[in-house]
Short mmCIF file of C-alpha atoms in Angstrom, two decimals:
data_model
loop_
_atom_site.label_atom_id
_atom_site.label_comp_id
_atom_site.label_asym_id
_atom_site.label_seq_id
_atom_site.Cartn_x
_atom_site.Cartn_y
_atom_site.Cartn_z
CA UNK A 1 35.09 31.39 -35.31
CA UNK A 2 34.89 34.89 -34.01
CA UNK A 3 34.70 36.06 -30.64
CA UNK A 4 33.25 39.91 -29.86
CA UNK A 5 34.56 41.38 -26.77
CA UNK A 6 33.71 44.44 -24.99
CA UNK A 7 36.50 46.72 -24.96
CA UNK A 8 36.98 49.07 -21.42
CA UNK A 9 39.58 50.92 -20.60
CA UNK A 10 41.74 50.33 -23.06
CA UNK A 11 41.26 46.48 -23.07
CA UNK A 12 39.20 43.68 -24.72
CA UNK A 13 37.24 41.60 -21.93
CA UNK A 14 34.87 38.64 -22.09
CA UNK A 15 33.19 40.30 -18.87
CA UNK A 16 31.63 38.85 -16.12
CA UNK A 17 28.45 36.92 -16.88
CA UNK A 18 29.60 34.67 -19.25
CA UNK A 19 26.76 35.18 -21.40
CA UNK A 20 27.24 34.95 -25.21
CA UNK A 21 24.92 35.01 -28.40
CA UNK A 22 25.58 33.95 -32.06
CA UNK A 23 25.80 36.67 -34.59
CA UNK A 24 25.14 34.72 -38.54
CA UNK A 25 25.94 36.12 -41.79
CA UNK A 26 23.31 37.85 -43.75
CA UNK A 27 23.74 36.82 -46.83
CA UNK A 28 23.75 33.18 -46.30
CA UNK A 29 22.95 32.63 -42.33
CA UNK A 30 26.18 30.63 -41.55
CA UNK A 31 27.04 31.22 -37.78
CA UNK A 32 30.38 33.16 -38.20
CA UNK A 33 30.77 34.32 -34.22
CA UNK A 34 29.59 34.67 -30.82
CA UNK A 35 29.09 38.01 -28.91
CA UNK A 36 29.54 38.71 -25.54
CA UNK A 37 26.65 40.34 -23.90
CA UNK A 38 26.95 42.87 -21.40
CA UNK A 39 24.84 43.99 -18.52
CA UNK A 40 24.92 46.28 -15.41
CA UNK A 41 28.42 44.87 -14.21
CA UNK A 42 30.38 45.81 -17.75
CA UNK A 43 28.06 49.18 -18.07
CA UNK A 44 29.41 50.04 -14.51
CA UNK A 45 32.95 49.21 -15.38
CA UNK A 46 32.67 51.12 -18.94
CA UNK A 47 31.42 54.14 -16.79
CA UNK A 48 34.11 54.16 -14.25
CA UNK A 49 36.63 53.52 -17.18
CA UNK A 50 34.78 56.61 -19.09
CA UNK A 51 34.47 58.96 -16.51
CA UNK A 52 38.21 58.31 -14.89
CA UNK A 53 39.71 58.95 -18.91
CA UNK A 54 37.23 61.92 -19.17
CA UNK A 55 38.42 63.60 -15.55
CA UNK A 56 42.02 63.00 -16.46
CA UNK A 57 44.57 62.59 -20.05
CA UNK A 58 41.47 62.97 -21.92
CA UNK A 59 40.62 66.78 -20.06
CA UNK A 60 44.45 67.44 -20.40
CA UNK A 61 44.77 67.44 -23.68
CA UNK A 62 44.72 70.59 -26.06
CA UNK A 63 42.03 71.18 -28.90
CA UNK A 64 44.90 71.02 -31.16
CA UNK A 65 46.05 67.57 -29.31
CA UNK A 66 42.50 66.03 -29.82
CA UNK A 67 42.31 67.21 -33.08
CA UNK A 68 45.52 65.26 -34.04
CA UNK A 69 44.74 61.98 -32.34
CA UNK A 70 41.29 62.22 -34.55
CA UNK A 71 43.16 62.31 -37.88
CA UNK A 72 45.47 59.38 -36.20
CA UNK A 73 42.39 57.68 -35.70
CA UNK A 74 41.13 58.11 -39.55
CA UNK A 75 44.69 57.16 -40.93
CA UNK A 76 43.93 54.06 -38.81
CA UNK A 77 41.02 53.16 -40.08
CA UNK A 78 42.40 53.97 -43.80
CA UNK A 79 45.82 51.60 -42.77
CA UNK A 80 43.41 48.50 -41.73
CA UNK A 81 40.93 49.27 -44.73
CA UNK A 82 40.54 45.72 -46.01
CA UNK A 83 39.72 44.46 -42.02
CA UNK A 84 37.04 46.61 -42.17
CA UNK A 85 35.51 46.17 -45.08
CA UNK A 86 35.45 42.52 -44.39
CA UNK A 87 33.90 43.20 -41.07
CA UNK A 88 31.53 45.04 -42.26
CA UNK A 89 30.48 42.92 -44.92
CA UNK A 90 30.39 39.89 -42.63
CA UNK A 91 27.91 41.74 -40.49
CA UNK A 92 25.75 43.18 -43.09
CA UNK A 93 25.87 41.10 -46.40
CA UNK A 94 26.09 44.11 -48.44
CA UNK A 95 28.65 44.41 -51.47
CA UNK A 96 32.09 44.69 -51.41
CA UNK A 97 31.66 47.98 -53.68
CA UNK A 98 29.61 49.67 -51.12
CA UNK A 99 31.56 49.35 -48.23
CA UNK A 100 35.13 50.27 -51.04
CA UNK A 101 33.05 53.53 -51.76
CA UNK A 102 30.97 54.64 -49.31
CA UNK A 103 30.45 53.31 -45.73
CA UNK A 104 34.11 52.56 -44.65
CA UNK A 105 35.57 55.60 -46.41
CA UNK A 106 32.92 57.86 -44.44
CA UNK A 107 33.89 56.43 -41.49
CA UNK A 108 37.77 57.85 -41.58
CA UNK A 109 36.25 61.10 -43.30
CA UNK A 110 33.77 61.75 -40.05
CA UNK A 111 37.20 61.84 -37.74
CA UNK A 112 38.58 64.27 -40.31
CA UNK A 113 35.77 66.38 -40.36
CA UNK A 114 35.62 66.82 -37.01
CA UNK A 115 39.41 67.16 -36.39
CA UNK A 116 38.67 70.48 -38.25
CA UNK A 117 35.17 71.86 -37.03
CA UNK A 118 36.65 71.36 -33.57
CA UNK A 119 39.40 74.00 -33.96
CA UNK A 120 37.27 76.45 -35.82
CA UNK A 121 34.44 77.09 -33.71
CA UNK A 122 33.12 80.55 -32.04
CA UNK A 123 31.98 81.84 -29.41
CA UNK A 124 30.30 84.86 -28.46
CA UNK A 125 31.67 87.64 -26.57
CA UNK A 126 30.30 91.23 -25.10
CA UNK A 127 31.30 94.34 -24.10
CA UNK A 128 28.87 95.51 -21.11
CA UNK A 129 28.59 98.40 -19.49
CA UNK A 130 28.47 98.69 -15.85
CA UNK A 131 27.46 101.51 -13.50
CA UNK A 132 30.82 102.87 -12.54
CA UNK A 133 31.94 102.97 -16.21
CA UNK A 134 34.71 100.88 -16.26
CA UNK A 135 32.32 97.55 -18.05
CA UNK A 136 32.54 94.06 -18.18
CA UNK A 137 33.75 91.54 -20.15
CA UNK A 138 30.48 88.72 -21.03
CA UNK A 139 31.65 85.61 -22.87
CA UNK A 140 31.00 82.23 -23.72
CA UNK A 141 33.08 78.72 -23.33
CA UNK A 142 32.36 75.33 -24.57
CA UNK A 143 32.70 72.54 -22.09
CA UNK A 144 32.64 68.93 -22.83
CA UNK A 145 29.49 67.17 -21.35
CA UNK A 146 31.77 64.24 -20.12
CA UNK A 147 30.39 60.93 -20.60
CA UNK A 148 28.22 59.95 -23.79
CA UNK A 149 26.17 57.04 -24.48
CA UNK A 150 26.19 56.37 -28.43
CA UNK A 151 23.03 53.62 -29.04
CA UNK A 152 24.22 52.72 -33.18
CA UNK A 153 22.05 50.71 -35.80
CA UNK A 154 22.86 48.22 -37.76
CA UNK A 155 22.03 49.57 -41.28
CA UNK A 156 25.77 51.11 -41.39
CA UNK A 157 27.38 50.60 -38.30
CA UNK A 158 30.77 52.42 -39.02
CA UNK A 159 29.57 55.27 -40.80
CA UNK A 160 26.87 56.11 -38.32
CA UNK A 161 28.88 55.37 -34.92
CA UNK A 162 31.74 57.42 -36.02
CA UNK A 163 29.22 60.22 -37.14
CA UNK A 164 28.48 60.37 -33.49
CA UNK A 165 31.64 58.68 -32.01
CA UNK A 166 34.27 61.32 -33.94
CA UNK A 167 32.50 64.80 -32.51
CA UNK A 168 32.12 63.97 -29.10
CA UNK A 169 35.77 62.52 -28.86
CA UNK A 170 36.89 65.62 -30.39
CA UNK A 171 34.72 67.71 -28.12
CA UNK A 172 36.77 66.53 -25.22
CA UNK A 173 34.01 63.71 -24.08
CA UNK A 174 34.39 59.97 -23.51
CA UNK A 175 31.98 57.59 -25.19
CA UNK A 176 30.56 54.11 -24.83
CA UNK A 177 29.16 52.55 -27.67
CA UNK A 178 27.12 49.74 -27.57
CA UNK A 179 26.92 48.65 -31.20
CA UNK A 180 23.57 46.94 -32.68
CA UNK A 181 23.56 42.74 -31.21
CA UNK A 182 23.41 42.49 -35.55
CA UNK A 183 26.86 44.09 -36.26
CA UNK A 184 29.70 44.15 -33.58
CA UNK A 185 32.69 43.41 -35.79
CA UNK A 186 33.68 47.26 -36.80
CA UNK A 187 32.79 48.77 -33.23
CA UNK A 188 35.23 46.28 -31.88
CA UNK A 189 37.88 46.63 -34.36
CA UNK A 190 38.03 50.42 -33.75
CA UNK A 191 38.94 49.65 -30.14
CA UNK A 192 42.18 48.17 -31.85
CA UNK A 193 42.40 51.36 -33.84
CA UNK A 194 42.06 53.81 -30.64
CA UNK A 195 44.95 52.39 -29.14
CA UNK A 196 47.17 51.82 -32.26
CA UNK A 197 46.34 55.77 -32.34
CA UNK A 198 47.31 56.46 -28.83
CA UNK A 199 43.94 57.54 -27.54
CA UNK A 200 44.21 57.07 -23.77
CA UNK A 201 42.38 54.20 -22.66
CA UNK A 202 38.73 54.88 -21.45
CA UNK A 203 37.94 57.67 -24.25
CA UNK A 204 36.67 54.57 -26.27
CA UNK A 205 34.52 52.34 -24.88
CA UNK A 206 32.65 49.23 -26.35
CA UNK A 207 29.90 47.02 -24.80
CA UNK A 208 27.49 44.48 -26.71
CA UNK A 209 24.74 42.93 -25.60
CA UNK A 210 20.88 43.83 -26.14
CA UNK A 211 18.55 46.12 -25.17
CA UNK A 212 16.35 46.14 -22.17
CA UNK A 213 17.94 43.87 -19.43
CA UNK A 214 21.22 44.24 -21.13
CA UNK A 215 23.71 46.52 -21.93
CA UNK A 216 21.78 49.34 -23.73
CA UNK A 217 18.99 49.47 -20.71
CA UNK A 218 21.76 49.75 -18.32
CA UNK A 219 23.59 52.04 -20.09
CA UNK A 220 20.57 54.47 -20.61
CA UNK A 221 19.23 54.41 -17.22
CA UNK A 222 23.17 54.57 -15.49
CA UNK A 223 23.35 58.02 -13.83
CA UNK A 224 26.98 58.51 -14.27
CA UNK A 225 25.99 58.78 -18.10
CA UNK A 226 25.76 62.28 -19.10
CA UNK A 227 23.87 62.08 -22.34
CA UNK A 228 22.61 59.80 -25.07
CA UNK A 229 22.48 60.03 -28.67
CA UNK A 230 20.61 57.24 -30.46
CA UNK A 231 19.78 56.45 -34.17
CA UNK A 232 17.37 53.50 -34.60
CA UNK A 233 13.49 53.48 -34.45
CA UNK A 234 10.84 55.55 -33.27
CA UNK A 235 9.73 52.83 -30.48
CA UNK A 236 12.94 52.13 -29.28
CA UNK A 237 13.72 55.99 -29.28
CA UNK A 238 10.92 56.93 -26.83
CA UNK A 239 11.59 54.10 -24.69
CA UNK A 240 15.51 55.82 -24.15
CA UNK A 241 14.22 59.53 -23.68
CA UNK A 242 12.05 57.80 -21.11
CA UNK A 243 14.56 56.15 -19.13
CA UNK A 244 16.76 59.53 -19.92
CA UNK A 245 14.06 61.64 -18.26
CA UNK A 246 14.87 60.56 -14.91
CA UNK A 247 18.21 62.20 -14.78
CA UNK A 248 17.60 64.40 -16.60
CA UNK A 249 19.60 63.93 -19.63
CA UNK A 250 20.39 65.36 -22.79
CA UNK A 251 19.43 62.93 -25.36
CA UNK A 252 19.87 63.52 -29.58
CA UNK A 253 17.75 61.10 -32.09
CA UNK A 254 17.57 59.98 -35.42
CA UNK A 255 14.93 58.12 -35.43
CA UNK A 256 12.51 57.02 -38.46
CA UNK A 257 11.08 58.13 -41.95
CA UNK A 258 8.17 57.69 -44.25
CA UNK A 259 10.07 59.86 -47.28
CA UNK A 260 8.92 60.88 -50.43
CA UNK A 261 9.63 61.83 -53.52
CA UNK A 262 7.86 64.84 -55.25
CA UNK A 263 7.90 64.49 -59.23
CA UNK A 264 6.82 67.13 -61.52
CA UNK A 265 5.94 67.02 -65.08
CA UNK A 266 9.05 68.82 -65.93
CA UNK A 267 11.43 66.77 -64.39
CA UNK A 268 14.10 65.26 -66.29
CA UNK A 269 13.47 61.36 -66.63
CA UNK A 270 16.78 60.28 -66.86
CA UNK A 271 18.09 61.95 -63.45
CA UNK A 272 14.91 61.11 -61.54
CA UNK A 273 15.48 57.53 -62.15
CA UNK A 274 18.90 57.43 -61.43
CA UNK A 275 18.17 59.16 -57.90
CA UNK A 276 15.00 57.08 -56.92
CA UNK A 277 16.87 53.93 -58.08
CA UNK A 278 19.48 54.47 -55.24
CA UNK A 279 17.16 56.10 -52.54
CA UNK A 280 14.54 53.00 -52.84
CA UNK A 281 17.20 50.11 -53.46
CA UNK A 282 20.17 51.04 -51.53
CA UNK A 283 21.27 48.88 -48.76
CA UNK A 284 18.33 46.68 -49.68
CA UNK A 285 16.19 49.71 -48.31
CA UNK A 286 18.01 49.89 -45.09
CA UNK A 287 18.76 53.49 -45.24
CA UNK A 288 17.06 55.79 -42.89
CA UNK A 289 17.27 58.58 -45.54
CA UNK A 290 15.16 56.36 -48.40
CA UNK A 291 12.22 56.99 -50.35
CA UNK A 292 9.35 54.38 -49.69
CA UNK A 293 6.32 56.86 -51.14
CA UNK A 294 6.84 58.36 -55.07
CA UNK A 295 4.27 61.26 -56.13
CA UNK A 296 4.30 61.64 -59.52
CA UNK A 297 2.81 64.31 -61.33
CA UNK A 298 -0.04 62.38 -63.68
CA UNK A 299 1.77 63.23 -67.13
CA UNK A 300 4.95 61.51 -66.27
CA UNK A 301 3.62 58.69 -64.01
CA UNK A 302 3.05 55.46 -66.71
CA UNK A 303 6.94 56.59 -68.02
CA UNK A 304 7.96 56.73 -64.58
CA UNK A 305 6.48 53.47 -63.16
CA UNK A 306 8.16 52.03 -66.36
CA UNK A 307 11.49 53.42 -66.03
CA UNK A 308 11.86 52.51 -62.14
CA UNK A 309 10.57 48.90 -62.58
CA UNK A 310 13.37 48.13 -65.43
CA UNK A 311 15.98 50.08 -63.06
CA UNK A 312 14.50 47.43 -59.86
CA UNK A 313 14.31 44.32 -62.22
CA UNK A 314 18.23 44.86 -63.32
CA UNK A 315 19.25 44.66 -59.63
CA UNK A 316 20.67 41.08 -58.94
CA UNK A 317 20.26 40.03 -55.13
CA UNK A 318 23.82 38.43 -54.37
CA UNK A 319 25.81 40.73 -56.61
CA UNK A 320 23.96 44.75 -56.85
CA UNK A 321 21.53 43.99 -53.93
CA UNK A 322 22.76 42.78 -50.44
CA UNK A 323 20.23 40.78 -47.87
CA UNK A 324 18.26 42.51 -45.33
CA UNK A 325 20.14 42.57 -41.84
CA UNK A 326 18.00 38.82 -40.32
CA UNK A 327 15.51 36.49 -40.19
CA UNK A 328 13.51 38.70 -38.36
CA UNK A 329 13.48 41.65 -40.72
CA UNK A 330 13.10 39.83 -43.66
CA UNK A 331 9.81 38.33 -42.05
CA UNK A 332 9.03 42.04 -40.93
CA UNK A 333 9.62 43.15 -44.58
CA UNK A 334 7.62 39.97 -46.26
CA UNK A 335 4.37 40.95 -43.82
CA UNK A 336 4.43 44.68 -45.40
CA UNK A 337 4.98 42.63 -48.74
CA UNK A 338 1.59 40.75 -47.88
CA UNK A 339 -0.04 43.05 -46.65
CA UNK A 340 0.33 45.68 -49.59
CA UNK A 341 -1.91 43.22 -51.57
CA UNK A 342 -4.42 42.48 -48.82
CA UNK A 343 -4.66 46.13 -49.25
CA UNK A 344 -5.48 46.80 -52.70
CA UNK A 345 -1.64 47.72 -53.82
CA UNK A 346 -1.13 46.25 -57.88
CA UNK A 347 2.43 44.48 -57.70
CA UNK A 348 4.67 45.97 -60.71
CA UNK A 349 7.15 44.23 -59.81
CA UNK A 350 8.67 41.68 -57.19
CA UNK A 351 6.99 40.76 -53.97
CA UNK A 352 8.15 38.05 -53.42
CA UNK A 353 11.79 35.86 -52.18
CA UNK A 354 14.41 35.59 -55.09
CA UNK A 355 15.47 31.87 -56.51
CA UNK A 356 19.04 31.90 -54.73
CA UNK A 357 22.06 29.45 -55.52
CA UNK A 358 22.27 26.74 -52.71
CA UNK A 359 25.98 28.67 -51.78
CA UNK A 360 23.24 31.87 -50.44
CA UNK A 361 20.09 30.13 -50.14
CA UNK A 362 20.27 30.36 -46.33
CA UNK A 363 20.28 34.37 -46.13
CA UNK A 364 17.88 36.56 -45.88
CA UNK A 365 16.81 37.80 -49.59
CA UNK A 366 13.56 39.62 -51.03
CA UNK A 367 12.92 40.85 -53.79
CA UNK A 368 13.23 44.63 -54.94
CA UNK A 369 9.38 45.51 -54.64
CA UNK A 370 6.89 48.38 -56.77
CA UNK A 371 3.39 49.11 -55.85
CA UNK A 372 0.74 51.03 -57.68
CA UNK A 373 -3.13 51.74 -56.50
CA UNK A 374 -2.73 51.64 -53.02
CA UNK A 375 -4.65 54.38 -50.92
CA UNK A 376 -3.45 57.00 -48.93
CA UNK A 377 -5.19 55.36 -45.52
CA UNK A 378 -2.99 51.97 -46.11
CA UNK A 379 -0.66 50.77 -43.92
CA UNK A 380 1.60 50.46 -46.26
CA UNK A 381 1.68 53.93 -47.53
CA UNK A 382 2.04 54.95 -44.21
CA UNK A 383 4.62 52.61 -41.98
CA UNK A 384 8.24 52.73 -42.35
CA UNK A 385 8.69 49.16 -44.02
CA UNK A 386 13.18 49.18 -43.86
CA UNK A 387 13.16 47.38 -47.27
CA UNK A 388 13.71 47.77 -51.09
CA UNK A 389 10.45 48.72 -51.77
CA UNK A 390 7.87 51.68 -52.79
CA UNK A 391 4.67 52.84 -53.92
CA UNK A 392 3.84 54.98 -56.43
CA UNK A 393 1.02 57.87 -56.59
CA UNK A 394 0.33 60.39 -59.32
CA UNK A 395 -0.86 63.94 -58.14
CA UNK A 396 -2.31 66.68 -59.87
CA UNK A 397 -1.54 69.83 -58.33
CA UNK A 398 1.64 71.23 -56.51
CA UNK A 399 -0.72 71.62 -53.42
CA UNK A 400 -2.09 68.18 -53.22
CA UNK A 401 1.75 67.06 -53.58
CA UNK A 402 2.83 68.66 -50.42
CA UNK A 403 -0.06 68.02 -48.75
CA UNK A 404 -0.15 64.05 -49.38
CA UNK A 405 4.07 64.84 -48.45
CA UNK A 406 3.19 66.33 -45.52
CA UNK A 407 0.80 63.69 -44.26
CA UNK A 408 2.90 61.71 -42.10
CA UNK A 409 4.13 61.54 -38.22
CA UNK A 410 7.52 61.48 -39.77
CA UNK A 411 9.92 64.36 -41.10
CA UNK A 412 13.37 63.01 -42.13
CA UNK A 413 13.31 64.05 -45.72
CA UNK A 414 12.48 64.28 -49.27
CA UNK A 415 13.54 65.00 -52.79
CA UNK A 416 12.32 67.07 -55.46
CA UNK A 417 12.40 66.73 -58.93
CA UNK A 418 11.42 69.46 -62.05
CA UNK A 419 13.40 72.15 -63.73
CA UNK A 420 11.20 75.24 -62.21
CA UNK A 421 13.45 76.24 -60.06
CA UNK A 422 11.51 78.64 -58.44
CA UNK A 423 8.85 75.78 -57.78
CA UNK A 424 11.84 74.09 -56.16
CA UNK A 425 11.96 76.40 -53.91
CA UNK A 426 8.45 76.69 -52.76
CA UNK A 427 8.06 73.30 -52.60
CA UNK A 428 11.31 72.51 -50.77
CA UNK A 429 9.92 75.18 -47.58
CA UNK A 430 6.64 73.85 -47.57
CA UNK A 431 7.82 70.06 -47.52
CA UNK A 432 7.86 69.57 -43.63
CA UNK A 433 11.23 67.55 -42.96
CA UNK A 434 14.89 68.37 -42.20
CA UNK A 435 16.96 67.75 -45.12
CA UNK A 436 15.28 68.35 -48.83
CA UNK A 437 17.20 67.15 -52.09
CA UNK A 438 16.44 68.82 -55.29
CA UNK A 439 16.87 66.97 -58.41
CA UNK A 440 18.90 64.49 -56.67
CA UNK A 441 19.32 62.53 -53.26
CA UNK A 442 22.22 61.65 -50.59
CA UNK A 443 24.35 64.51 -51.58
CA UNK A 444 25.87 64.77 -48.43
CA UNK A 445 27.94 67.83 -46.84
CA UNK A 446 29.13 67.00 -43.28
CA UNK A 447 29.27 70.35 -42.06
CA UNK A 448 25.39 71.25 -43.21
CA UNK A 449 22.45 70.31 -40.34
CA UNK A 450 21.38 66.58 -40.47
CA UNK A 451 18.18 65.23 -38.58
CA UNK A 452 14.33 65.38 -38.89
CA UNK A 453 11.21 66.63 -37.04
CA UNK A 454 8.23 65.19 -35.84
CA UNK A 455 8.85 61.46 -35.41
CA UNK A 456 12.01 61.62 -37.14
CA UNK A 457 14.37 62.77 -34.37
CA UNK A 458 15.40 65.11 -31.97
CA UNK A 459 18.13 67.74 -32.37
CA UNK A 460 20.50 68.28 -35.24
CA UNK A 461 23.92 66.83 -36.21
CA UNK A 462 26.89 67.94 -38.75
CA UNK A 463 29.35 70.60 -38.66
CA UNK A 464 28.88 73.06 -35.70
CA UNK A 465 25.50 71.90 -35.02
CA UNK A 466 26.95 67.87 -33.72
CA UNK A 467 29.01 70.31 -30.69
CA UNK A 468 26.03 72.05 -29.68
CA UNK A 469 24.83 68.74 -28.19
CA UNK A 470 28.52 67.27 -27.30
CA UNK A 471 29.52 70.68 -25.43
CA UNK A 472 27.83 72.55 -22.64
CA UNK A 473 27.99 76.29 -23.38
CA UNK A 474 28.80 78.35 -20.34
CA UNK A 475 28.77 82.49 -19.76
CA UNK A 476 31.98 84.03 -17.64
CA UNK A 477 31.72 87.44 -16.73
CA UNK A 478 34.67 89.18 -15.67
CA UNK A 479 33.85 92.92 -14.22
CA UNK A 480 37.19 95.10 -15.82
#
């Protein structure tokens, strides 16, 4: 049986209170570990640990010796590959071949990434001219903020901590993460990592435990915290730029999305199905980035429907399609399920909970899910559901596309489909979100802007843009 520490200063610690709380398996609810929750005593103690590493080896080191100990940290994480795979798939229930391909390998490539973009940054610099002729010198310095409070999800918990973890470590900031109460094994295990790699102790902090009245209210609220960067929902979101407020603190979100897809006429069938059938069904749905609403130009829409209901009926939950994260999601998920029909929605397919073998019967399975008919004022259409599920609506007009696109509180993304290119373009800048995919989805380049507007988040991340937020830019004047 597993036991989750917190890991400060450089060392794993049951903490004070005592206090523990099961975590279970996804895919078959089997209690595989107990967590130990923190509260205001281990949040003080991670920011004392922080702030000391911050002030001292950490603020000693060289860009060049940062960068280093970042690709130490990613040759880590590739040396212990297999531990976290199986960490991660004990805490999510998703396949083996996901976490092989995708999450863990993203996880070493963010501490690349940002081993690089670290070194290769500008600033700006002026000549000015003073009155006696001789000028000035005007120009700017990044600083690290100094300590950072990373709030991850559960929906890929190495892959988006180290998205946040890897630039503010290679800023020159110190971190504490406290990981989702679902999914504590990876966070942990990179504490093993950090130290393997040589990272002094206190850069890397850990600390599980809930939300308010636990470690991630005391850890938003603590005024030696200098920022906060959060991915997780809206609610939760507004409740830490709240409690931010009050020292007024830098916070960056990714928060939720309502996305759609935009289908034309002309787009090709084959590659529109192949995209939608990841961006609905990955993860089980548990991707902040998927699509949950499909406009469909009226031409195409009875081949469409068709195509993505035989691409949702071949997925097999337990081999292609993983459980949602708990109980209390799936429940979540099953109400939207409900409720769809309550609201006039025609099922294509799904709906429902999948006939398991006794081995999984215990986790927490649905159904891949397709909706027709519903209208544009249902709750369904319009409430991020987290599952592997959509609706479908045909349009007739470019305009009425974007506008139906456009009518949301969210603003994470979209995708495009149709070979008009220059309607790919005009569509794409009238779409109102932060990252737009034409005739595909989740092509990904780490150094491009990543985040969304309205309710989808706060500031941007990626490349350049993740050290505007982990770096405080400062103007030195020096009269020649």
């Amino acid at each position: 049986m597993a036991h989750f520490r917190h890991f400060i200063g450089g060392t794993f610690t049951q903490g004070t209170s005592g206090r523990t709380f099961p975590k279970y398996r996804p895919s078959d609810g089997a209690l595989i570990g107990h967590v130990h929750e923190g509260g205001r005593a281990e949040i003080d103690l991670a920011v004392q640990a922080a702030r000391a590493a911050q002030k001292g080896p950490w603020a000693g080191l060289t860009v060049d010796d940062r960068s280093d100990l970042m690709r130490a940290v990613a040759d880590g994480i590739t040396r212990r590959f297999d531990d976290f795979v199986a960490a991660e798939m004990a805490d999510t229930g998703q396949p083996r071949s996901m976490m092989e391909h995708a999450f863990i390998p993203r996880g070493a490539a963010n501490f690349r990434i940002f081993a690089d973009v670290v070194k290769n940054v500008a600033t700006e610099s002026f000549q000015t001219p003073t009155p006696d002729g001789r000028g000035a010198l005007n120009y700017a310095i990044r600083k690290p903020k100094g300590v950072i409070g990373v709030i991850c999800p559960w929906n890929a918990p190495l892959l988006l901590m180290t998205w946040k973890v890897a630039p503010a470590l290679a800023c020159g900031n110190s971190v504490i993460v406290k990981p989702s109460e679902e999914t504590p094994g990876t966070a942990t295990l990179l504490g093993e990592v950090m130290n393997d790699a040589g990272v002094p102790a206190g850069v890397y902090n850990v600390v599980h435990g809930f939300g308010p009245d636990s470690a991630g209210g005391y850890l938003t609220q603590h005024p030696g915290v200098d920022a906060i960067t959060f991915t997780g929902e809206t609610r939760t979101g507004t409740a830490i730029m709240q409690a931010a407020a009050h020292g007024l603190r830098d916070v960056s979100f990714e928060l939720g999305g309502k996305n759609s897809a935009i289908v034309f006429a002309d787009a090709d069938l084959d590659v529109t199905l192949e995209a939608l059938g990841r961006s609905v069904f990955l993860n089980c749905g548990q991707v902040c980035l998927g699509t949950e609403r499909v406009l469909v130009e009226r031409p195409l829409f009875e081949a469409l429907v068709a195509g993505l209901k035989e691409r949702a009926e071949a997925l097999k939950p337990g081999a292609t399609l993983g459980p949602l994260i708990s109980a209390e999601h799936r429940e979540k998920v099953l109400s939207y399920y409900a409720k769809a029909v309550a609201e006039g929605a025609r099922v294509v397919t799904g709906g429902g909970v999948p006939t398991m073998p006794d081995e999984l019967s215990g986790g927490h399975w649905v159904q891949p899910t397709i909706w027709t008919g519903l209208a544009d004022e249902a709750s369904v259409w319009n409430e991020e559901i987290f599952g592997p599920c959509c609706h479908i609506r045909p349009f007739d007009s470019e305009e009425e596309a974007i506008a139906v696109a456009n009518a949301t509180d969210y603003g994470l993304s979209a995708a495009i489909f149709t070979q008009d290119l220059s309607r790919a373009h005009r569509v794409a800048a009238e779409v109102d979100v932060g990252i737009t995919w034409v005739n595909s989805w989740f092509l990904r380049d780490l150094r491009t802007p990543f985040g969304g507007t309205g309710h989808s988040g706060i500031g941007r991340e990626g490349g350049v843009h993740s050290l505007e937020f982990y770096t405080e830019l400062r103007n030195i004047c020096v009269k020649l």
